[in-house]
């Protein structure tokens, strides 16, 4: 996952790859957001204060290793839209790991956001929720 930070503030969270569907990603959205932001909160004060606009990449390790790293490619017909409808009560995440810190967009890719799109840019720049 990639977190976009503008002026020290996280503004957008996106999956890392734009051509891969993360099975059950929508179903686990709140857990993903909470756990990634929790890891960011631990890391952010350790970063040099000169670093105010950047992207930061995280890996999410699931408790169920049988479903770890089994993406569904967009357009292959294997994605099941109904998977995202059921509410999940138990956190499926074992841990979140910092992978790397990168430049800010557009130098760093934005996956599910389009930096050329004005509305997407507003979100990434923290001007719009």
PDB file of C-alpha atoms in Angstrom:
ATOM      1  CA  UNK A   1       0.000   0.000   0.000  1.00  0.00           C
ATOM      2  CA  UNK A   2       1.117   3.561  -0.614  1.00  0.00           C
ATOM      3  CA  UNK A   3       0.341   6.455   1.727  1.00  0.00           C
ATOM      4  CA  UNK A   4       0.619   9.963   0.298  1.00  0.00           C
ATOM      5  CA  UNK A   5       1.777  12.637   2.749  1.00  0.00           C
ATOM      6  CA  UNK A   6       1.511  16.357   2.026  1.00  0.00           C
ATOM      7  CA  UNK A   7       2.859  18.977   4.441  1.00  0.00           C
ATOM      8  CA  UNK A   8       3.385  16.227   7.100  1.00  0.00           C
ATOM      9  CA  UNK A   9      -0.272  15.125   6.859  1.00  0.00           C
ATOM     10  CA  UNK A  10      -1.459  11.838   5.312  1.00  0.00           C
ATOM     11  CA  UNK A  11      -3.880  12.756   2.537  1.00  0.00           C
ATOM     12  CA  UNK A  12      -4.526   9.543   0.595  1.00  0.00           C
ATOM     13  CA  UNK A  13      -4.028   5.802   0.881  1.00  0.00           C
ATOM     14  CA  UNK A  14      -3.997   3.595  -2.196  1.00  0.00           C
ATOM     15  CA  UNK A  15      -3.070   0.088  -3.099  1.00  0.00           C
ATOM     16  CA  UNK A  16       0.384  -0.151  -4.613  1.00  0.00           C
ATOM     17  CA  UNK A  17      -0.466  -1.824  -7.930  1.00  0.00           C
ATOM     18  CA  UNK A  18      -3.081  -0.365 -10.247  1.00  0.00           C
ATOM     19  CA  UNK A  19      -3.651  -3.494 -12.344  1.00  0.00           C
ATOM     20  CA  UNK A  20      -4.192  -5.936  -9.460  1.00  0.00           C
ATOM     21  CA  UNK A  21      -7.327  -6.391  -7.363  1.00  0.00           C
ATOM     22  CA  UNK A  22      -6.741  -7.149  -3.703  1.00  0.00           C
ATOM     23  CA  UNK A  23      -9.292  -9.846  -2.839  1.00  0.00           C
ATOM     24  CA  UNK A  24     -11.502  -8.737   0.039  1.00  0.00           C
ATOM     25  CA  UNK A  25      -9.746  -5.353   0.117  1.00  0.00           C
ATOM     26  CA  UNK A  26     -13.051  -3.524   0.396  1.00  0.00           C
ATOM     27  CA  UNK A  27     -14.243  -5.892   3.074  1.00  0.00           C
ATOM     28  CA  UNK A  28     -11.098  -5.200   5.125  1.00  0.00           C
ATOM     29  CA  UNK A  29     -10.881  -1.491   4.302  1.00  0.00           C
ATOM     30  CA  UNK A  30     -11.264  -0.198   7.856  1.00  0.00           C
ATOM     31  CA  UNK A  31      -8.714  -2.655   9.241  1.00  0.00           C
ATOM     32  CA  UNK A  32      -6.263  -1.733   6.474  1.00  0.00           C
ATOM     33  CA  UNK A  33      -6.686   1.994   7.083  1.00  0.00           C
ATOM     34  CA  UNK A  34      -6.445   1.689  10.855  1.00  0.00           C
ATOM     35  CA  UNK A  35      -3.410  -0.583  10.889  1.00  0.00           C
ATOM     36  CA  UNK A  36      -1.460   1.310   8.203  1.00  0.00           C
ATOM     37  CA  UNK A  37      -2.202   4.655   9.862  1.00  0.00           C
ATOM     38  CA  UNK A  38      -1.194   3.164  13.217  1.00  0.00           C
ATOM     39  CA  UNK A  39       2.178   2.172  11.765  1.00  0.00           C
ATOM     40  CA  UNK A  40       2.547   5.600  10.167  1.00  0.00           C
ATOM     41  CA  UNK A  41       1.869   7.261  13.543  1.00  0.00           C
ATOM     42  CA  UNK A  42       4.755   5.268  15.044  1.00  0.00           C
ATOM     43  CA  UNK A  43       7.130   6.154  12.198  1.00  0.00           C
ATOM     44  CA  UNK A  44       6.313   9.796  11.406  1.00  0.00           C
ATOM     45  CA  UNK A  45       8.075  11.418  14.364  1.00  0.00           C
ATOM     46  CA  UNK A  46      11.269   9.513  13.557  1.00  0.00           C
ATOM     47  CA  UNK A  47      11.523  11.106  10.108  1.00  0.00           C
ATOM     48  CA  UNK A  48      13.621  14.176   9.405  1.00  0.00           C
ATOM     49  CA  UNK A  49      11.440  17.299   9.641  1.00  0.00           C
ATOM     50  CA  UNK A  50      12.800  18.445   6.263  1.00  0.00           C
ATOM     51  CA  UNK A  51      10.788  15.596   4.772  1.00  0.00           C
ATOM     52  CA  UNK A  52       7.270  17.013   4.568  1.00  0.00           C
ATOM     53  CA  UNK A  53       5.888  15.818   1.180  1.00  0.00           C
ATOM     54  CA  UNK A  54       6.442  12.162   0.261  1.00  0.00           C
ATOM     55  CA  UNK A  55       4.926   8.751  -0.271  1.00  0.00           C
ATOM     56  CA  UNK A  56       5.522   5.871   2.093  1.00  0.00           C
ATOM     57  CA  UNK A  57       5.031   2.231   1.154  1.00  0.00           C
ATOM     58  CA  UNK A  58       3.785  -0.465   3.504  1.00  0.00           C
ATOM     59  CA  UNK A  59       3.415  -4.226   3.240  1.00  0.00           C
ATOM     60  CA  UNK A  60       0.511  -5.889   5.006  1.00  0.00           C
ATOM     61  CA  UNK A  61       1.059  -9.394   6.364  1.00  0.00           C
ATOM     62  CA  UNK A  62      -2.139 -11.348   6.873  1.00  0.00           C
ATOM     63  CA  UNK A  63      -2.821 -13.823   9.665  1.00  0.00           C
ATOM     64  CA  UNK A  64      -4.118 -16.347   7.116  1.00  0.00           C
ATOM     65  CA  UNK A  65      -1.014 -17.168   5.074  1.00  0.00           C
ATOM     66  CA  UNK A  66      -3.142 -19.190   2.602  1.00  0.00           C
ATOM     67  CA  UNK A  67      -4.543 -15.967   1.118  1.00  0.00           C
ATOM     68  CA  UNK A  68      -1.399 -13.820   1.331  1.00  0.00           C
ATOM     69  CA  UNK A  69      -0.156 -12.593  -2.073  1.00  0.00           C
ATOM     70  CA  UNK A  70      -2.919 -14.124  -4.170  1.00  0.00           C
ATOM     71  CA  UNK A  71      -3.974 -11.152  -6.301  1.00  0.00           C
ATOM     72  CA  UNK A  72      -6.660 -11.208  -8.955  1.00  0.00           C
ATOM     73  CA  UNK A  73      -5.725  -9.470 -12.205  1.00  0.00           C
ATOM     74  CA  UNK A  74      -8.283  -6.981 -13.443  1.00  0.00           C
ATOM     75  CA  UNK A  75     -10.371  -8.391 -16.253  1.00  0.00           C
ATOM     76  CA  UNK A  76      -9.754 -12.094 -15.617  1.00  0.00           C
ATOM     77  CA  UNK A  77     -13.267 -12.640 -14.302  1.00  0.00           C
ATOM     78  CA  UNK A  78     -12.137 -14.062 -10.960  1.00  0.00           C
ATOM     79  CA  UNK A  79     -13.049 -11.002  -8.868  1.00  0.00           C
ATOM     80  CA  UNK A  80     -16.219 -11.463  -6.849  1.00  0.00           C
ATOM     81  CA  UNK A  81     -17.934  -8.151  -6.139  1.00  0.00           C
ATOM     82  CA  UNK A  82     -20.023  -9.781  -3.384  1.00  0.00           C
ATOM     83  CA  UNK A  83     -16.856 -10.421  -1.353  1.00  0.00           C
ATOM     84  CA  UNK A  84     -16.886  -6.758  -0.333  1.00  0.00           C
ATOM     85  CA  UNK A  85     -20.475  -6.743   0.909  1.00  0.00           C
ATOM     86  CA  UNK A  86     -20.075  -8.784   4.108  1.00  0.00           C
ATOM     87  CA  UNK A  87     -18.867  -6.989   7.204  1.00  0.00           C
ATOM     88  CA  UNK A  88     -15.733  -8.459   8.778  1.00  0.00           C
ATOM     89  CA  UNK A  89     -15.507  -8.291  12.553  1.00  0.00           C
ATOM     90  CA  UNK A  90     -12.043  -9.805  13.127  1.00  0.00           C
ATOM     91  CA  UNK A  91      -8.849  -8.037  12.075  1.00  0.00           C
ATOM     92  CA  UNK A  92      -7.208 -10.235   9.380  1.00  0.00           C
ATOM     93  CA  UNK A  93      -3.849  -8.427   9.637  1.00  0.00           C
ATOM     94  CA  UNK A  94      -0.873  -9.909  11.444  1.00  0.00           C
ATOM     95  CA  UNK A  95       1.426  -6.913  11.012  1.00  0.00           C
ATOM     96  CA  UNK A  96       2.236  -3.899   8.831  1.00  0.00           C
ATOM     97  CA  UNK A  97       5.790  -3.297   7.673  1.00  0.00           C
ATOM     98  CA  UNK A  98       7.453  -0.149   6.355  1.00  0.00           C
ATOM     99  CA  UNK A  99       8.938  -0.869   2.922  1.00  0.00           C
ATOM    100  CA  UNK A 100      10.330   2.472   1.779  1.00  0.00           C
ATOM    101  CA  UNK A 101       9.864   6.216   1.614  1.00  0.00           C
ATOM    102  CA  UNK A 102       9.654   7.786  -1.840  1.00  0.00           C
ATOM    103  CA  UNK A 103       9.285  11.136  -3.529  1.00  0.00           C
ATOM    104  CA  UNK A 104       5.930  12.852  -3.597  1.00  0.00           C
ATOM    105  CA  UNK A 105       3.572  12.476  -6.572  1.00  0.00           C
ATOM    106  CA  UNK A 106       3.825  12.719  -9.511  1.00  0.00           C
ATOM    107  CA  UNK A 107       7.432  11.454  -9.284  1.00  0.00           C
ATOM    108  CA  UNK A 108       6.176   8.519  -7.240  1.00  0.00           C
ATOM    109  CA  UNK A 109       3.247   6.667  -8.770  1.00  0.00           C
ATOM    110  CA  UNK A 110      -0.222   7.071  -7.329  1.00  0.00           C
ATOM    111  CA  UNK A 111      -1.862   3.775  -8.437  1.00  0.00           C
ATOM    112  CA  UNK A 112      -5.583   4.391  -7.989  1.00  0.00           C
ATOM    113  CA  UNK A 113      -5.263   8.181  -8.249  1.00  0.00           C
ATOM    114  CA  UNK A 114      -4.559  10.065 -11.462  1.00  0.00           C
ATOM    115  CA  UNK A 115      -2.250  13.010 -10.850  1.00  0.00           C
ATOM    116  CA  UNK A 116      -3.484  14.619 -14.085  1.00  0.00           C
ATOM    117  CA  UNK A 117      -7.054  14.647 -12.732  1.00  0.00           C
ATOM    118  CA  UNK A 118      -7.786  17.872 -10.831  1.00  0.00           C
ATOM    119  CA  UNK A 119     -10.121  16.208  -8.291  1.00  0.00           C
ATOM    120  CA  UNK A 120      -7.604  13.442  -7.559  1.00  0.00           C
ATOM    121  CA  UNK A 121      -4.855  16.046  -7.139  1.00  0.00           C
ATOM    122  CA  UNK A 122      -7.019  17.913  -4.626  1.00  0.00           C
ATOM    123  CA  UNK A 123      -7.339  14.736  -2.564  1.00  0.00           C
ATOM    124  CA  UNK A 124      -3.612  13.976  -2.731  1.00  0.00           C
ATOM    125  CA  UNK A 125      -2.779  17.584  -1.828  1.00  0.00           C
ATOM    126  CA  UNK A 126      -5.098  17.515   1.179  1.00  0.00           C
ATOM    127  CA  UNK A 127      -7.500  20.068  -0.286  1.00  0.00           C
ATOM    128  CA  UNK A 128     -10.411  17.633  -0.420  1.00  0.00           C
ATOM    129  CA  UNK A 129     -11.310  14.561   1.674  1.00  0.00           C
TER     130      UNK A 129
END
